mmCIF file of C-alpha atoms in Angstrom:
data_model
loop_
_atom_site.group_PDB
_atom_site.id
_atom_site.type_symbol
_atom_site.label_atom_id
_atom_site.label_comp_id
_atom_site.label_asym_id
_atom_site.label_seq_id
_atom_site.Cartn_x
_atom_site.Cartn_y
_atom_site.Cartn_z
ATOM 1 C CA MET W 17 -28.137 22.295 -28.469
ATOM 2 C CA ILE W 18 -27.491 21.990 -24.015
ATOM 3 C CA LYS W 19 -23.831 21.471 -25.323
ATOM 4 C CA GLU W 20 -23.739 23.763 -27.679
ATOM 5 C CA LEU W 21 -25.268 26.532 -25.234
ATOM 6 C CA MET W 22 -22.788 24.820 -22.711
ATOM 7 C CA LYS W 23 -19.668 25.433 -24.793
ATOM 8 C CA PHE W 24 -21.519 29.406 -24.856
ATOM 9 C CA GLY W 25 -20.643 29.456 -20.810
ATOM 10 C CA LEU W 26 -23.828 28.132 -19.399
ATOM 11 C CA THR W 27 -23.970 25.393 -17.767
ATOM 12 C CA GLU W 28 -26.423 22.346 -18.193
ATOM 13 C CA TYR W 29 -29.173 23.363 -15.703
ATOM 14 C CA GLU W 30 -29.051 26.925 -17.500
ATOM 15 C CA ALA W 31 -28.922 26.155 -20.954
ATOM 16 C CA LYS W 32 -32.466 23.512 -20.104
ATOM 17 C CA CYS W 33 -34.078 26.331 -18.578
ATOM 18 C CA TYR W 34 -33.433 29.201 -21.731
ATOM 19 C CA LEU W 35 -34.305 26.635 -24.506
ATOM 20 C CA SER W 36 -37.578 25.702 -22.557
ATOM 21 C CA LEU W 37 -37.894 29.363 -22.354
ATOM 22 C CA LEU W 38 -37.405 30.059 -25.857
ATOM 23 C CA LYS W 39 -40.581 27.770 -26.268
ATOM 24 C CA LEU W 40 -42.873 28.963 -23.492
ATOM 25 C CA GLU W 41 -41.498 31.759 -23.953
ATOM 26 C CA LYS W 42 -42.544 33.342 -20.473
ATOM 27 C CA SER W 43 -42.423 31.144 -17.649
ATOM 28 C CA SER W 44 -42.945 31.118 -13.789
ATOM 29 C CA ALA W 45 -40.220 29.713 -11.854
ATOM 30 C CA LEU W 46 -42.259 26.461 -10.932
ATOM 31 C CA GLU W 47 -43.436 25.879 -14.442
ATOM 32 C CA LEU W 48 -39.725 25.938 -15.673
ATOM 33 C CA CYS W 49 -39.397 23.682 -12.750
ATOM 34 C CA LYS W 50 -41.846 21.165 -14.228
ATOM 35 C CA SER W 51 -40.720 21.761 -17.769
ATOM 36 C CA THR W 52 -36.896 21.259 -17.327
ATOM 37 C CA GLY W 53 -36.540 18.670 -13.944
ATOM 38 C CA ILE W 54 -34.652 21.291 -13.076
ATOM 39 C CA PRO W 55 -35.462 20.878 -9.006
ATOM 40 C CA ASP W 56 -36.671 23.758 -7.194
ATOM 41 C CA SER W 57 -33.297 24.465 -4.506
ATOM 42 C CA ARG W 58 -31.891 25.365 -7.765
ATOM 43 C CA ILE W 59 -34.633 27.158 -9.901
ATOM 44 C CA TYR W 60 -33.753 30.343 -8.656
ATOM 45 C CA ASN W 61 -29.977 30.424 -8.359
ATOM 46 C CA VAL W 62 -30.124 29.080 -12.370
ATOM 47 C CA LEU W 63 -32.770 32.574 -13.300
ATOM 48 C CA ALA W 64 -30.370 34.832 -11.309
ATOM 49 C CA SER W 65 -27.079 33.250 -13.326
ATOM 50 C CA LEU W 66 -29.497 33.190 -16.364
ATOM 51 C CA GLU W 67 -29.819 37.235 -16.164
ATOM 52 C CA LYS W 68 -26.500 37.969 -15.913
ATOM 53 C CA LYS W 69 -24.881 36.318 -18.083
ATOM 54 C CA GLY W 70 -27.843 38.688 -20.136
ATOM 55 C CA PHE W 71 -29.896 35.483 -21.491
ATOM 56 C CA ILE W 72 -33.319 36.173 -19.967
ATOM 57 C CA LYS W 73 -35.421 39.014 -18.263
ATOM 58 C CA VAL W 74 -37.265 38.863 -15.462
ATOM 59 C CA GLU W 75 -40.906 40.440 -15.545
ATOM 60 C CA GLU W 76 -41.963 41.541 -12.151
ATOM 61 C CA GLY W 77 -45.319 40.676 -10.317
ATOM 62 C CA VAL W 78 -46.505 37.703 -8.669
ATOM 63 C CA PRO W 79 -45.332 35.557 -9.191
ATOM 64 C CA LYS W 80 -41.992 36.327 -11.272
ATOM 65 C CA LYS W 81 -42.446 35.902 -14.643
ATOM 66 C CA TYR W 82 -39.087 34.884 -16.919
ATOM 67 C CA ILE W 83 -38.752 36.188 -20.409
ATOM 68 C CA PRO W 84 -35.740 34.847 -23.102
ATOM 69 C CA CYS W 85 -33.763 37.286 -24.928
ATOM 70 C CA ASN W 86 -33.463 37.348 -28.097
ATOM 71 C CA PRO W 87 -31.187 33.847 -29.507
ATOM 72 C CA GLU W 88 -28.920 36.295 -31.725
ATOM 73 C CA LYS W 89 -28.474 38.994 -29.151
ATOM 74 C CA CYS W 90 -27.601 36.013 -26.387
ATOM 75 C CA ILE W 91 -25.298 33.960 -28.354
ATOM 76 C CA GLU W 92 -23.887 37.261 -29.816
ATOM 77 C CA ASN W 93 -23.000 38.957 -25.824
ATOM 78 C CA ALA W 94 -21.625 35.053 -25.044
ATOM 79 C CA PHE W 95 -19.362 35.272 -28.324
ATOM 80 C CA GLN W 96 -17.504 38.874 -27.077
ATOM 81 C CA ARG W 97 -17.404 37.047 -23.449
ATOM 82 C CA ILE W 98 -15.762 34.563 -24.667
ATOM 83 C CA VAL W 99 -12.869 37.426 -26.863
ATOM 84 C CA ASP W 100 -12.377 39.010 -23.861
ATOM 85 C CA ASP W 101 -11.660 35.789 -22.030
ATOM 86 C CA LEU W 102 -9.537 35.178 -24.261
ATOM 87 C CA LYS W 103 -7.648 38.724 -24.623
ATOM 88 C CA ARG W 104 -7.467 38.566 -20.970
ATOM 89 C CA ALA W 105 -5.591 34.740 -20.586
ATOM 90 C CA LYS W 106 -3.452 35.945 -22.777
ATOM 91 C CA GLU W 107 -1.367 39.045 -21.021
ATOM 92 C CA VAL W 108 -1.945 36.548 -18.423
ATOM 93 C CA LEU W 109 -0.069 33.619 -20.450
ATOM 94 C CA LYS W 110 2.961 36.850 -21.091
ATOM 95 C CA GLU W 111 3.407 36.806 -16.848
ATOM 96 C CA LEU W 112 3.597 33.486 -16.739
ATOM 97 C CA LYS W 113 5.775 33.442 -19.819
ATOM 98 C CA LYS W 114 7.879 35.779 -17.680
ATOM 99 C CA ILE W 115 8.165 33.905 -14.893
ATOM 100 C CA TYR W 116 8.183 30.452 -16.312
ATOM 101 C CA HIS W 117 12.326 32.343 -18.730
ATOM 102 C CA GLU W 118 12.797 33.750 -15.369
ATOM 103 C CA LYS W 119 12.808 30.499 -13.662
ATOM 104 C CA LYS W 120 15.576 28.528 -14.391
ATOM 105 C CA PRO W 121 17.146 25.284 -13.686
ATOM 106 C CA GLU W 122 20.122 25.307 -10.915
ATOM 107 C CA ILE W 123 22.581 23.657 -13.570
ATOM 108 C CA GLU W 124 22.920 23.475 -17.620
ATOM 109 C CA ILE W 125 25.311 21.591 -19.345
ATOM 110 C CA ILE W 126 26.195 23.699 -22.292
ATOM 111 C CA ASN W 127 27.705 22.546 -25.623
ATOM 112 C CA GLY W 128 29.196 23.843 -28.129
ATOM 113 C CA LYS W 129 31.599 27.113 -28.438
ATOM 114 C CA ASN W 130 28.891 29.160 -29.973
ATOM 115 C CA LYS W 131 26.429 27.948 -27.546
ATOM 116 C CA ILE W 132 28.834 29.142 -24.714
ATOM 117 C CA LEU W 133 29.638 32.174 -25.805
ATOM 118 C CA GLU W 134 26.120 32.846 -26.796
ATOM 119 C CA ASN W 135 25.046 31.946 -22.806
ATOM 120 C CA LEU W 136 28.208 33.646 -21.901
ATOM 121 C CA GLU W 137 27.431 36.967 -23.431
ATOM 122 C CA GLU W 138 23.594 37.011 -22.330
ATOM 123 C CA ILE W 139 24.387 36.538 -18.460
ATOM 124 C CA ILE W 140 26.925 39.162 -19.158
ATOM 125 C CA SER W 141 24.885 41.329 -21.121
ATOM 126 C CA LYS W 142 22.979 41.657 -17.695
ATOM 127 C CA GLU W 143 25.211 42.386 -14.567
ATOM 128 C CA ASP W 144 27.702 45.841 -14.343
ATOM 129 C CA TYR W 145 30.213 43.527 -12.621
ATOM 130 C CA ILE W 146 32.357 40.513 -13.150
ATOM 131 C CA LYS W 147 34.752 38.386 -11.499
ATOM 132 C CA ILE W 148 36.539 36.229 -14.041
ATOM 133 C CA ALA W 149 39.090 33.715 -14.031
ATOM 134 C CA ILE W 150 40.913 32.232 -17.074
ATOM 135 C CA TYR W 151 42.728 28.958 -16.437
ATOM 136 C CA ARG W 152 42.288 28.189 -19.797
ATOM 137 C CA ARG W 153 42.928 29.704 -23.080
ATOM 138 C CA ASP W 154 41.193 26.946 -25.651
ATOM 139 C CA GLN W 155 37.955 26.743 -24.170
ATOM 140 C CA ILE W 156 36.915 30.741 -24.300
ATOM 141 C CA PRO W 157 39.081 32.842 -26.969
ATOM 142 C CA PRO W 158 40.294 35.526 -24.436
ATOM 143 C CA THR W 159 39.889 37.773 -27.506
ATOM 144 C CA LYS W 160 36.272 37.146 -27.395
ATOM 145 C CA LEU W 161 35.812 37.402 -24.148
ATOM 146 C CA LYS W 162 37.467 40.542 -23.744
ATOM 147 C CA LYS W 163 35.120 41.712 -26.503
ATOM 148 C CA ILE W 164 32.116 40.910 -24.606
ATOM 149 C CA LEU W 165 32.742 42.140 -21.313
ATOM 150 C CA LYS W 166 33.538 45.446 -23.696
ATOM 151 C CA GLY W 167 31.986 48.590 -20.995
ATOM 152 C CA LYS W 168 32.103 46.630 -17.882
ATOM 153 C CA LYS W 169 33.528 46.455 -14.607
ATOM 154 C CA VAL W 170 35.322 43.176 -13.843
ATOM 155 C CA LYS W 171 38.144 41.613 -11.928
ATOM 156 C CA VAL W 172 40.006 39.123 -13.311
ATOM 157 C CA ILE W 173 42.285 36.635 -12.334
ATOM 158 C CA VAL W 174 44.274 34.590 -15.151
ATOM 159 C CA GLY W 175 46.842 31.256 -14.677
ATOM 160 C CA ASP W 176 49.973 32.539 -16.512
ATOM 161 C CA GLU W 177 51.805 36.797 -17.660
ATOM 162 C CA LYS W 178 50.869 35.380 -21.664
ATOM 163 C CA LEU W 179 46.984 36.594 -20.555
ATOM 164 C CA LYS W 180 47.660 39.518 -19.519
ATOM 165 C CA LYS W 181 48.121 40.618 -22.696
ATOM 166 C CA TYR W 182 44.067 40.863 -23.134
ATOM 167 C CA PHE W 183 44.032 41.886 -19.713
ATOM 168 C CA PRO W 184 46.346 44.356 -18.803
ATOM 169 C CA GLU W 185 44.538 45.105 -15.262
ATOM 170 C CA ALA W 186 44.660 41.006 -13.879
ATOM 171 C CA LYS W 187 46.579 39.231 -12.006
ATOM 172 C CA VAL W 188 48.366 36.426 -12.308
ATOM 173 C CA ASP W 189 48.140 32.807 -10.495
ATOM 174 C CA SER W 190 50.067 30.209 -12.188
ATOM 175 C CA ARG W 191 49.419 27.896 -9.389
ATOM 176 C CA HIS W 192 46.049 26.335 -9.474
ATOM 177 C CA PHE W 193 46.494 24.974 -12.130
ATOM 178 C CA LEU W 194 42.863 22.960 -11.930
ATOM 179 C CA HIS W 195 40.738 25.264 -13.080
ATOM 180 C CA GLY W 196 39.211 26.071 -16.527
ATOM 181 C CA VAL W 197 37.561 29.017 -17.325
ATOM 182 C CA ILE W 198 35.137 30.626 -14.082
ATOM 183 C CA VAL W 199 32.792 33.863 -14.867
ATOM 184 C CA ILE W 200 30.928 34.281 -11.644
ATOM 185 C CA THR W 201 27.897 37.626 -12.261
ATOM 186 C CA LYS W 202 25.219 37.754 -9.157
ATOM 187 C CA LYS W 203 22.944 35.845 -11.102
ATOM 188 C CA ALA W 204 24.576 33.060 -12.876
ATOM 189 C CA ILE W 205 28.421 31.442 -12.407
ATOM 190 C CA LEU W 206 30.072 29.427 -15.708
ATOM 191 C CA LEU W 207 32.292 26.987 -15.565
ATOM 192 C CA THR W 208 34.512 25.163 -17.969
ATOM 193 C CA PRO W 209 36.596 21.703 -17.413
ATOM 194 C CA PRO W 210 40.301 22.512 -15.964
ATOM 195 C CA ILE W 211 40.755 20.006 -19.113
ATOM 196 C CA SER W 212 40.941 20.140 -22.706
ATOM 197 C CA THR W 213 38.460 18.023 -24.623
ATOM 198 C CA LYS W 214 37.545 17.940 -27.904
ATOM 199 C CA LYS W 215 34.073 18.681 -27.893
ATOM 200 C CA LYS W 216 34.207 22.547 -26.098
ATOM 201 C CA ILE W 217 31.599 21.970 -23.067
ATOM 202 C CA ALA W 218 30.609 23.848 -19.985
ATOM 203 C CA TYR W 219 28.539 24.071 -17.455
ATOM 204 C CA ILE W 220 26.002 27.683 -16.480
ATOM 205 C CA GLY W 221 24.356 27.598 -12.860
ATOM 206 C CA PHE W 222 21.470 29.793 -10.764
ATOM 207 C CA ASN W 223 21.605 28.097 -7.239
ATOM 208 C CA LYS W 224 22.882 31.533 -4.632
ATOM 209 C CA ASP W 225 24.497 28.778 -2.912
ATOM 210 C CA SER W 226 26.793 27.434 -5.756
ATOM 211 C CA ILE W 227 27.205 31.292 -7.088
ATOM 212 C CA SER W 228 28.163 32.250 -3.148
ATOM 213 C CA LEU W 229 31.250 29.483 -2.860
ATOM 214 C CA ALA W 230 32.448 30.203 -6.514
ATOM 215 C CA GLU W 231 32.585 33.893 -5.002
ATOM 216 C CA LYS W 232 33.959 32.655 -2.009
ATOM 217 C CA THR W 233 36.701 29.928 -3.914
ATOM 218 C CA PHE W 234 37.289 33.098 -6.668
ATOM 219 C CA ASN W 235 38.385 35.603 -3.388
ATOM 220 C CA HIS W 236 40.321 33.590 -2.179
ATOM 221 C CA LEU W 237 42.645 32.757 -5.569
ATOM 222 C CA TRP W 238 42.629 36.327 -5.895
ATOM 223 C CA GLU W 239 44.120 37.357 -2.693
ATOM 224 C CA GLU W 240 46.893 34.040 -3.152
ATOM 225 C CA ALA W 241 47.363 35.865 -7.070
ATOM 226 C CA LYS W 242 50.367 38.246 -7.796
#
């Protein structure tokens, strides 16, 4: 029974003390020390905690007497405390999940065309201003990219004149062919390889230093583009 009571938030000493009081009906602290084996240096703290948790009442006098509360009511109250704690735990869990999901790994490898587009849409949807360099059209279709960028303020560099039909405002940089697609936002960067691969692949990073370096690279390319 002691272990069962401990499931309702009592310590081992508290459970022993309460069970002893149920048998004695009323008792002093000294009598409880003798019946439970709880050290006299601990008994008053145990009794104070039981009173706070609603398991006993105190009858003033010399000495004080301790009376057990109705077990049914005690268990109901203990159960309600557990329910309340679970509700609070759920609220805390919601906040922890937010923190967990916000914390992204520094670099992720994304495989597959659909996954790349999903991640691209996610990082772009959270920003108003995006910088993009497109040197290969086979990795992220320009039509899809244009659709995702709709309504956003963008600065675009393309690798050849043909891509300008999708992005008329873009600058052309045909010299730096060792790039794939570079997408830069304030919080993320997405890169595709400079070579064509059978399986579509991209890299997405959230490291501030990497984003800063990518921005510097983009700005340099922008200055040289026409």
